[in-house]
mmCIF file of C-alpha atoms in Angstrom:
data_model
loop_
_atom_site.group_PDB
_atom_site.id
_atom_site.type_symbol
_atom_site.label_atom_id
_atom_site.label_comp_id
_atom_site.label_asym_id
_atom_site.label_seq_id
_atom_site.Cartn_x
_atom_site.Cartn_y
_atom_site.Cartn_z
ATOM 1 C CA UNK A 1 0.000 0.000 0.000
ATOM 2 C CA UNK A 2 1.326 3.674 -0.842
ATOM 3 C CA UNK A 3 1.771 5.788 1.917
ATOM 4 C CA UNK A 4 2.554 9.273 -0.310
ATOM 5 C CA UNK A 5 1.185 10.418 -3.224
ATOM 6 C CA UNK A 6 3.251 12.946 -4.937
ATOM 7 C CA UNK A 7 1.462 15.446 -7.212
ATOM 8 C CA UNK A 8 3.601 17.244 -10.308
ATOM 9 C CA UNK A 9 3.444 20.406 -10.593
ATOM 10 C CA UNK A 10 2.536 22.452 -14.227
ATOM 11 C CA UNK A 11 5.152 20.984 -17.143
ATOM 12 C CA UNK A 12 6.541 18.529 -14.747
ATOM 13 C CA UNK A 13 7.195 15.247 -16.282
ATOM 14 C CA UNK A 14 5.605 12.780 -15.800
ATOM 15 C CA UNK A 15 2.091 14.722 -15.214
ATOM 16 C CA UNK A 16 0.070 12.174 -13.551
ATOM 17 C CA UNK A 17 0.576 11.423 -9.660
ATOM 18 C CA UNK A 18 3.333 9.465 -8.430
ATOM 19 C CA UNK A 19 2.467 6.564 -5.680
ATOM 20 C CA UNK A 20 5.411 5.382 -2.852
ATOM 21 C CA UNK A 21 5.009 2.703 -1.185
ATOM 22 C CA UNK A 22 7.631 2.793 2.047
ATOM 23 C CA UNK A 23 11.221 2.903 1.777
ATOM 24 C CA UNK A 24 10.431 3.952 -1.945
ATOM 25 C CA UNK A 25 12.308 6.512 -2.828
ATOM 26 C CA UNK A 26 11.567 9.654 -5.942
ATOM 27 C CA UNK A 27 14.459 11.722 -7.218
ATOM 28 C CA UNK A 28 13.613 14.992 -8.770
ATOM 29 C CA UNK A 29 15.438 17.097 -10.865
ATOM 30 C CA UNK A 30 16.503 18.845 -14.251
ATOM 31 C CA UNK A 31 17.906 16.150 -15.673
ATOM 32 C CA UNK A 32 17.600 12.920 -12.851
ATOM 33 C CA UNK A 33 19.434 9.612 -14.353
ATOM 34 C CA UNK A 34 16.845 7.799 -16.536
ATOM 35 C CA UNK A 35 18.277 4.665 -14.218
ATOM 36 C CA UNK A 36 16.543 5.663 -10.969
ATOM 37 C CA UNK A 37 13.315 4.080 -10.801
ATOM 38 C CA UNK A 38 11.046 7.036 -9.644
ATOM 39 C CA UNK A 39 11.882 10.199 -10.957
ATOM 40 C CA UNK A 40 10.529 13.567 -11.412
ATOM 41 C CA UNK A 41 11.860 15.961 -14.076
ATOM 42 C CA UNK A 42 11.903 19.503 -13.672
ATOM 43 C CA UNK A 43 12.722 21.157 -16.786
ATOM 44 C CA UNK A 44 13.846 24.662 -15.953
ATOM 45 C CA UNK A 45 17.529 25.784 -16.117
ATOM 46 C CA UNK A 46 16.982 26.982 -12.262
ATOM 47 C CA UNK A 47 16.584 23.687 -10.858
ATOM 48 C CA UNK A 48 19.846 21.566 -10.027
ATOM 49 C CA UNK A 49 20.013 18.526 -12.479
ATOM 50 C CA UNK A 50 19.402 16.452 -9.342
ATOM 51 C CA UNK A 51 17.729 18.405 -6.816
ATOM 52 C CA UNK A 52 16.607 16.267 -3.972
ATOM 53 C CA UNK A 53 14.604 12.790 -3.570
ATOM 54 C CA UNK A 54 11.345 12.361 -1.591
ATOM 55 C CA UNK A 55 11.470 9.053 0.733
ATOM 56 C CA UNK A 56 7.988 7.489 1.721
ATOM 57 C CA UNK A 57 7.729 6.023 4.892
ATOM 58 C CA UNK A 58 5.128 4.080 7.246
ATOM 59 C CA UNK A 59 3.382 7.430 8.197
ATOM 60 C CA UNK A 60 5.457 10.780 6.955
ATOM 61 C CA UNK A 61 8.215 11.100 4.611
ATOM 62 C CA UNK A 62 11.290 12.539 4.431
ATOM 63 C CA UNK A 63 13.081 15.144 2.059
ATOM 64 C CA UNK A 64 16.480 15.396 1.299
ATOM 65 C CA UNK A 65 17.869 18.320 -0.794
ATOM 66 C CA UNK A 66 20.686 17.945 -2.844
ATOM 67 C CA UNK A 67 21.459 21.165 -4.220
ATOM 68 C CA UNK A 68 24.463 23.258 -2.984
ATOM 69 C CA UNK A 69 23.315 26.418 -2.501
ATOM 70 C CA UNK A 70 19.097 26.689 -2.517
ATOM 71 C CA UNK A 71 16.921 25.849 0.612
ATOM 72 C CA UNK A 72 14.041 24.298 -0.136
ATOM 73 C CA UNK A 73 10.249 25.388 1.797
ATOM 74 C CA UNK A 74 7.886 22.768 2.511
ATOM 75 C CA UNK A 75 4.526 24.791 3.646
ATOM 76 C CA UNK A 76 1.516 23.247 4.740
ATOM 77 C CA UNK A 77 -1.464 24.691 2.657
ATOM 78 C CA UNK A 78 -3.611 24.329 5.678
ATOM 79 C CA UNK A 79 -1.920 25.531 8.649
ATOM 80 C CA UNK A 80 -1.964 28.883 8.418
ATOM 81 C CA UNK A 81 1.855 29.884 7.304
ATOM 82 C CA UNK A 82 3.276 26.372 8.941
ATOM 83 C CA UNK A 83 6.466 25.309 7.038
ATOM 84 C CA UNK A 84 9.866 23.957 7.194
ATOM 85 C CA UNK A 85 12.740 25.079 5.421
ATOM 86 C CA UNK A 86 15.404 22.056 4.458
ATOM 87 C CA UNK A 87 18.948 23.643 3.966
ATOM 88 C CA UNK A 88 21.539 22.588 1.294
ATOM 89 C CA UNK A 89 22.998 19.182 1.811
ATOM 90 C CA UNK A 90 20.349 17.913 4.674
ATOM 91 C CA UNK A 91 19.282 14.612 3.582
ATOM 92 C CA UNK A 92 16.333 12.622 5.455
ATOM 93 C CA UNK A 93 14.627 15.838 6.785
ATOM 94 C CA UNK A 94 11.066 14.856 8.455
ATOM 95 C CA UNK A 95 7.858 16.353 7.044
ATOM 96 C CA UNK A 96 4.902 15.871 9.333
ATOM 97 C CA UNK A 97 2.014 17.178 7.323
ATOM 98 C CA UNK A 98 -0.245 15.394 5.905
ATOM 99 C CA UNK A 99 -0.721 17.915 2.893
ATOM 100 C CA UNK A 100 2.409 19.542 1.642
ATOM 101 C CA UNK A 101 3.771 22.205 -1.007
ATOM 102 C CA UNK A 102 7.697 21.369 -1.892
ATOM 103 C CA UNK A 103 8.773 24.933 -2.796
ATOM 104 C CA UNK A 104 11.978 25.224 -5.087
ATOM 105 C CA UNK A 105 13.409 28.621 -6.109
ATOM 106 C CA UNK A 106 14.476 28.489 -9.525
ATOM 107 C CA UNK A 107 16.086 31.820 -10.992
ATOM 108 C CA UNK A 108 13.373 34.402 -10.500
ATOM 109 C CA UNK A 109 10.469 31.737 -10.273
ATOM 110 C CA UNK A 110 9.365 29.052 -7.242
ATOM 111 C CA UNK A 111 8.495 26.163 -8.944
ATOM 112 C CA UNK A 112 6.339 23.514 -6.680
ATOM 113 C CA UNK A 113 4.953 20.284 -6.563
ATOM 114 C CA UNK A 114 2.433 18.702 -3.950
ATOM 115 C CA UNK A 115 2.855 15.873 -1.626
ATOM 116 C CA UNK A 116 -0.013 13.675 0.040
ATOM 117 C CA UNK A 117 0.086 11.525 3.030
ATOM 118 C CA UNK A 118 -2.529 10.546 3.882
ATOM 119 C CA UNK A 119 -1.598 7.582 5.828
ATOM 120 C CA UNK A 120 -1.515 9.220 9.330
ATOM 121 C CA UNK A 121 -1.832 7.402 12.787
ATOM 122 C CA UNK A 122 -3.108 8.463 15.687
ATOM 123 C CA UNK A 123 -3.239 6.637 18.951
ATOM 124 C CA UNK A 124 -5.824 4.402 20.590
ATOM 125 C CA UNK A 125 -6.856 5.890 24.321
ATOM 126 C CA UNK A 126 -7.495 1.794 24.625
ATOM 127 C CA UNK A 127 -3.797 0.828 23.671
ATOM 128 C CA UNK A 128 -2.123 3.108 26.340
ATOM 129 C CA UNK A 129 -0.612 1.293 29.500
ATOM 130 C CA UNK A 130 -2.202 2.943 32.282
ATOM 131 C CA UNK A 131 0.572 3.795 35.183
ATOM 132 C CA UNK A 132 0.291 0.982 38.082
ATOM 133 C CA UNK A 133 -1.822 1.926 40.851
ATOM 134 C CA UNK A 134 -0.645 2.715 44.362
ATOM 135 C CA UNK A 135 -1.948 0.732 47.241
ATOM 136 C CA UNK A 136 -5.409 1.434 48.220
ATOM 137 C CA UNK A 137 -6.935 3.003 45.081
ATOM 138 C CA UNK A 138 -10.191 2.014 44.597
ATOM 139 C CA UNK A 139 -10.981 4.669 42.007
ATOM 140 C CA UNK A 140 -12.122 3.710 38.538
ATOM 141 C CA UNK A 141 -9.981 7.159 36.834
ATOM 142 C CA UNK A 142 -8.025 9.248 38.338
ATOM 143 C CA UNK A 143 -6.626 12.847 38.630
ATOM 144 C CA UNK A 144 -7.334 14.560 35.306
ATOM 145 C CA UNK A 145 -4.651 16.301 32.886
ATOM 146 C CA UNK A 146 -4.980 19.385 33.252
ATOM 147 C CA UNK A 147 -5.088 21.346 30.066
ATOM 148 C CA UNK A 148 -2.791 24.104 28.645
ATOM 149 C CA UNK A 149 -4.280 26.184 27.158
ATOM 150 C CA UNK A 150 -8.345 25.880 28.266
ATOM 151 C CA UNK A 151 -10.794 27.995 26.134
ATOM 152 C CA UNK A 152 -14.518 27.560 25.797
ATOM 153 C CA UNK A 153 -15.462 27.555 22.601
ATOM 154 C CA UNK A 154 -19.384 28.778 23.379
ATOM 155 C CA UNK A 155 -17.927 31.924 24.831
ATOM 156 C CA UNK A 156 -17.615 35.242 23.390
ATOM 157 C CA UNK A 157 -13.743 35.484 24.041
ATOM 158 C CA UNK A 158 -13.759 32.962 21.689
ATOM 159 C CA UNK A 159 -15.144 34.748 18.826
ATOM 160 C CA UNK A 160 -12.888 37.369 19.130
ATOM 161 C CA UNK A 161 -10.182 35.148 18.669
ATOM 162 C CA UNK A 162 -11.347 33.139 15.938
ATOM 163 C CA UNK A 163 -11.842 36.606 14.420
ATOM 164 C CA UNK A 164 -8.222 37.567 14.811
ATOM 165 C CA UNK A 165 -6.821 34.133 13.095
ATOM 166 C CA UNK A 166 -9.647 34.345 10.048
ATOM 167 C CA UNK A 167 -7.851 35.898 7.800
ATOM 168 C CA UNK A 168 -4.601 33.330 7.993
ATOM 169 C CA UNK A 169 -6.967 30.376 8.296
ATOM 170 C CA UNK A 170 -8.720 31.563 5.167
ATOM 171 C CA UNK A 171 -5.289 30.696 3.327
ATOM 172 C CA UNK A 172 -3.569 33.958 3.597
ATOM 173 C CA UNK A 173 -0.722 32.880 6.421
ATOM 174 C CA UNK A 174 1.017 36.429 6.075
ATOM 175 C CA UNK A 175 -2.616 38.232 6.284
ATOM 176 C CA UNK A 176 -2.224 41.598 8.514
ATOM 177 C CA UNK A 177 -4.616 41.103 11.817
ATOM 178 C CA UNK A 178 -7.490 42.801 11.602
ATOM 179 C CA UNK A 179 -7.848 45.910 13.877
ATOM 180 C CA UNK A 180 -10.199 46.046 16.767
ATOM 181 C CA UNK A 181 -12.739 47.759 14.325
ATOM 182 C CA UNK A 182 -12.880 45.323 12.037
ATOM 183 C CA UNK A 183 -13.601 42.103 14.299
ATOM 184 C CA UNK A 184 -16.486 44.698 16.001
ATOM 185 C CA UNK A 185 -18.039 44.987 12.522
ATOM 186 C CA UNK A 186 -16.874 41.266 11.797
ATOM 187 C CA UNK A 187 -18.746 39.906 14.854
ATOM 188 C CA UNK A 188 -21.574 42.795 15.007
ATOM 189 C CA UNK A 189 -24.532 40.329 13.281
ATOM 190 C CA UNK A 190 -23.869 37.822 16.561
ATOM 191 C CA UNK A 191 -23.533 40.266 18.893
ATOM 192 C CA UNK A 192 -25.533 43.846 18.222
ATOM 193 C CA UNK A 193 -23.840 45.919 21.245
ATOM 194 C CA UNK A 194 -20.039 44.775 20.203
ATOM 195 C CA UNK A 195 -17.958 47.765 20.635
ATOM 196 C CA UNK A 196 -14.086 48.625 20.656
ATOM 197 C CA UNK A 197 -14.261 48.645 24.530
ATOM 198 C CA UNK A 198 -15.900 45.568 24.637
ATOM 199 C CA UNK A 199 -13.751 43.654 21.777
ATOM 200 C CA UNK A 200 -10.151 45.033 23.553
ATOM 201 C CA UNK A 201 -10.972 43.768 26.861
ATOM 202 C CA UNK A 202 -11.794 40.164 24.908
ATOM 203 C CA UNK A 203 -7.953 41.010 23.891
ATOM 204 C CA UNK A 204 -6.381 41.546 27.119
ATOM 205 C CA UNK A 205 -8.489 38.579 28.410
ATOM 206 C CA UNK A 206 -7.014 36.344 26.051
ATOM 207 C CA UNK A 207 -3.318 37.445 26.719
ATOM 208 C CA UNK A 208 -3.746 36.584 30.354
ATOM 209 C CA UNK A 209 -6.277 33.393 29.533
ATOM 210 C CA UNK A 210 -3.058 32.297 26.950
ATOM 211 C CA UNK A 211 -0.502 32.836 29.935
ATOM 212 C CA UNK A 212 1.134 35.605 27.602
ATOM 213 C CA UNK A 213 0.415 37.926 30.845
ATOM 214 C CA UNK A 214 0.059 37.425 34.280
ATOM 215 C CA UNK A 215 -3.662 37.246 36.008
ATOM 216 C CA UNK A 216 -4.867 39.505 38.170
ATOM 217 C CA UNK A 217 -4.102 37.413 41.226
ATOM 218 C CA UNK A 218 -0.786 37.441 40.340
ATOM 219 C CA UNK A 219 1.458 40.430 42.068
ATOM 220 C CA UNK A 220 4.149 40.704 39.444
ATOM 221 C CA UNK A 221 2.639 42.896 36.633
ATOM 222 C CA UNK A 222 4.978 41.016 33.949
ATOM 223 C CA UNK A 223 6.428 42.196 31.162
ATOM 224 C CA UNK A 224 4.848 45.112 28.248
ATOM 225 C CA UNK A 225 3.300 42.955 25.697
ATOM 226 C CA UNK A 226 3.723 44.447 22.838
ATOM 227 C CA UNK A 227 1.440 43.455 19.457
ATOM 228 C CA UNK A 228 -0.113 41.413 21.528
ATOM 229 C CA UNK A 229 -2.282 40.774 18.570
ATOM 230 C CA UNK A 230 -0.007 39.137 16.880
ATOM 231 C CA UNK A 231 1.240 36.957 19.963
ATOM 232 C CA UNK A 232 -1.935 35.753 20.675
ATOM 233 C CA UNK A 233 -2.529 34.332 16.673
ATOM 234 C CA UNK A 234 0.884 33.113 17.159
ATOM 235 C CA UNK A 235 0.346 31.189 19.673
ATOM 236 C CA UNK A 236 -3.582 29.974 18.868
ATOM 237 C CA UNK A 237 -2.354 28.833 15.262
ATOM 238 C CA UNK A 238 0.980 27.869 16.797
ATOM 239 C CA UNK A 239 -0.947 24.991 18.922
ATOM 240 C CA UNK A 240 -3.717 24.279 16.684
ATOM 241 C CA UNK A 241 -6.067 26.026 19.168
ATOM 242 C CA UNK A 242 -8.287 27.598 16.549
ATOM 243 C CA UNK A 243 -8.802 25.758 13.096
ATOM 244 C CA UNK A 244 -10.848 26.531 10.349
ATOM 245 C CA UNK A 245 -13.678 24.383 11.372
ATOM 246 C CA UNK A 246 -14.248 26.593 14.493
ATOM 247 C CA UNK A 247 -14.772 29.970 12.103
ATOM 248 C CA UNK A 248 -18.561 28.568 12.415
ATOM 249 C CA UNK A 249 -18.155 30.298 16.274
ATOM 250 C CA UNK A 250 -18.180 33.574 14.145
ATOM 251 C CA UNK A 251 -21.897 33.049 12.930
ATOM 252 C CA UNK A 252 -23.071 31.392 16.257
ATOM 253 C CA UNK A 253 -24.089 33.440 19.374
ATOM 254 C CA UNK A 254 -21.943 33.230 22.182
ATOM 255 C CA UNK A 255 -23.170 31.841 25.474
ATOM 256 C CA UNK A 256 -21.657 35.029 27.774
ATOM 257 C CA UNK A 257 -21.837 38.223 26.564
ATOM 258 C CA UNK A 258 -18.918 39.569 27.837
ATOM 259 C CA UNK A 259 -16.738 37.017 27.589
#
């Protein structure tokens, strides 16, 4: 069974999609020996007659980059600006996402082709050992994890931050934020008395809710945050805690209206 599927991109030869299975290996280049098995020809005089090789394995792959001088980009198309960069000469560099762009710079162009895995496992709750238990427990669970980052999606802090990561979920990932104005216009059909008071206090909610200030029981008054905008979408895309599936809390009312 395949575990990637590699996509060419326009005037890449051959045009139809490429299936690994693992520990296959595809070599792509200007001008990649006829004798490799998998190849992928990029004709364009920018591109390094053999410019890397894509491995498949059980559940990622790997990318190695052969050229001497470019670094290669590997973005995911849906996470918001996520990439890797691979450096000339790394060989074997992990790529975790299950959709990815390989980005080559080739003279005054980037050239790209498309990677699939969609082979991706995730653990069984069942399958994990639970710890042993200490003498005397008679408890069917136990204490809890607590969470890092807790947010309630039903509440209105929560629209304002889905509001501030829209625009890079929509597929921009270098989108400006929005200003305060625009998420009280953005979120004004849910919520008829939003105002820039009311929206900015969201904010500074969310810096201390995200731990990027201290709370108000705390007596150190940490550091200036500055475009704390920006931290906070950092951080939420950062750690997956808004995705584009939770943009529907923008046409949904909120539970509290303050928060």
């Amino acid at each position: 069974m395949h575990t990637i599927i590699v996509v060419p991109g326009p005037g890449m030869a051959p045009c139809e999609k490429l299936r690994l299975a693992p520990g296959e290996s595809l070599r792509f280049g200007r001008a990649v020996s006829a004798a490799t098995p998998h190849l992928l020809t990029i004709a364009h005089e920018g591109v390094s007659r053999t410019a890397g090789e894509v491995t498949a394995t059980g559940t990622y792959w790997s990318l190695s980059n052969f050229s001497r001088t470019a670094t290669y980009a590997v973005d995911n198309p849906e996470g918001a600006g996520e990439h890797i960069k691979v450096a000339p000469g790394r060989l074997g560099a992990p790529v975790p996402f299950e959709f990815s762009r390989v980005v080559l710079p080739a003279g005054s162009e980037l050239l790209s082709f498309d990677v699939w895995a969609p082979r991706h496992d995730y653990v069984d709750p069942a399958d994990v050992p639970s710890r042993p238990e200490p003498a005397g427990y008679d408890g069917d669970g136990g204490d809890s994890t607590a969470l890092a980052f807790p947010l309630d999606r039903t509440k209105r802090y929560f629209q304002v931050l889905s509001a501030l990561c829209e625009p890079r979920l929509r597929g921009t990932p270098h989108a400006p934020l929005p200003t305060v104005e625009q998420v009280v216009e953005r979120l004004r059909p849910q919520w008829p008395t939003a105002n820039r008071a009311a929206v900015q206090w969201n904010i500074d909610y969310l810096a201390v809710k995200l731990r990027l200030k201290p709370g108000p029981d705390s007596c150190e008054p940490g550091p200036r945050l500055n475009g704390k905008k920006e931290a906070i979408v950092s951080l939420a895309l950062r750690f997956d805690l808004v995705r584009e599936d939770d943009l529907a809390a923008l046409t949904a009312p909120a539970i509290d209206a303050i928060r």
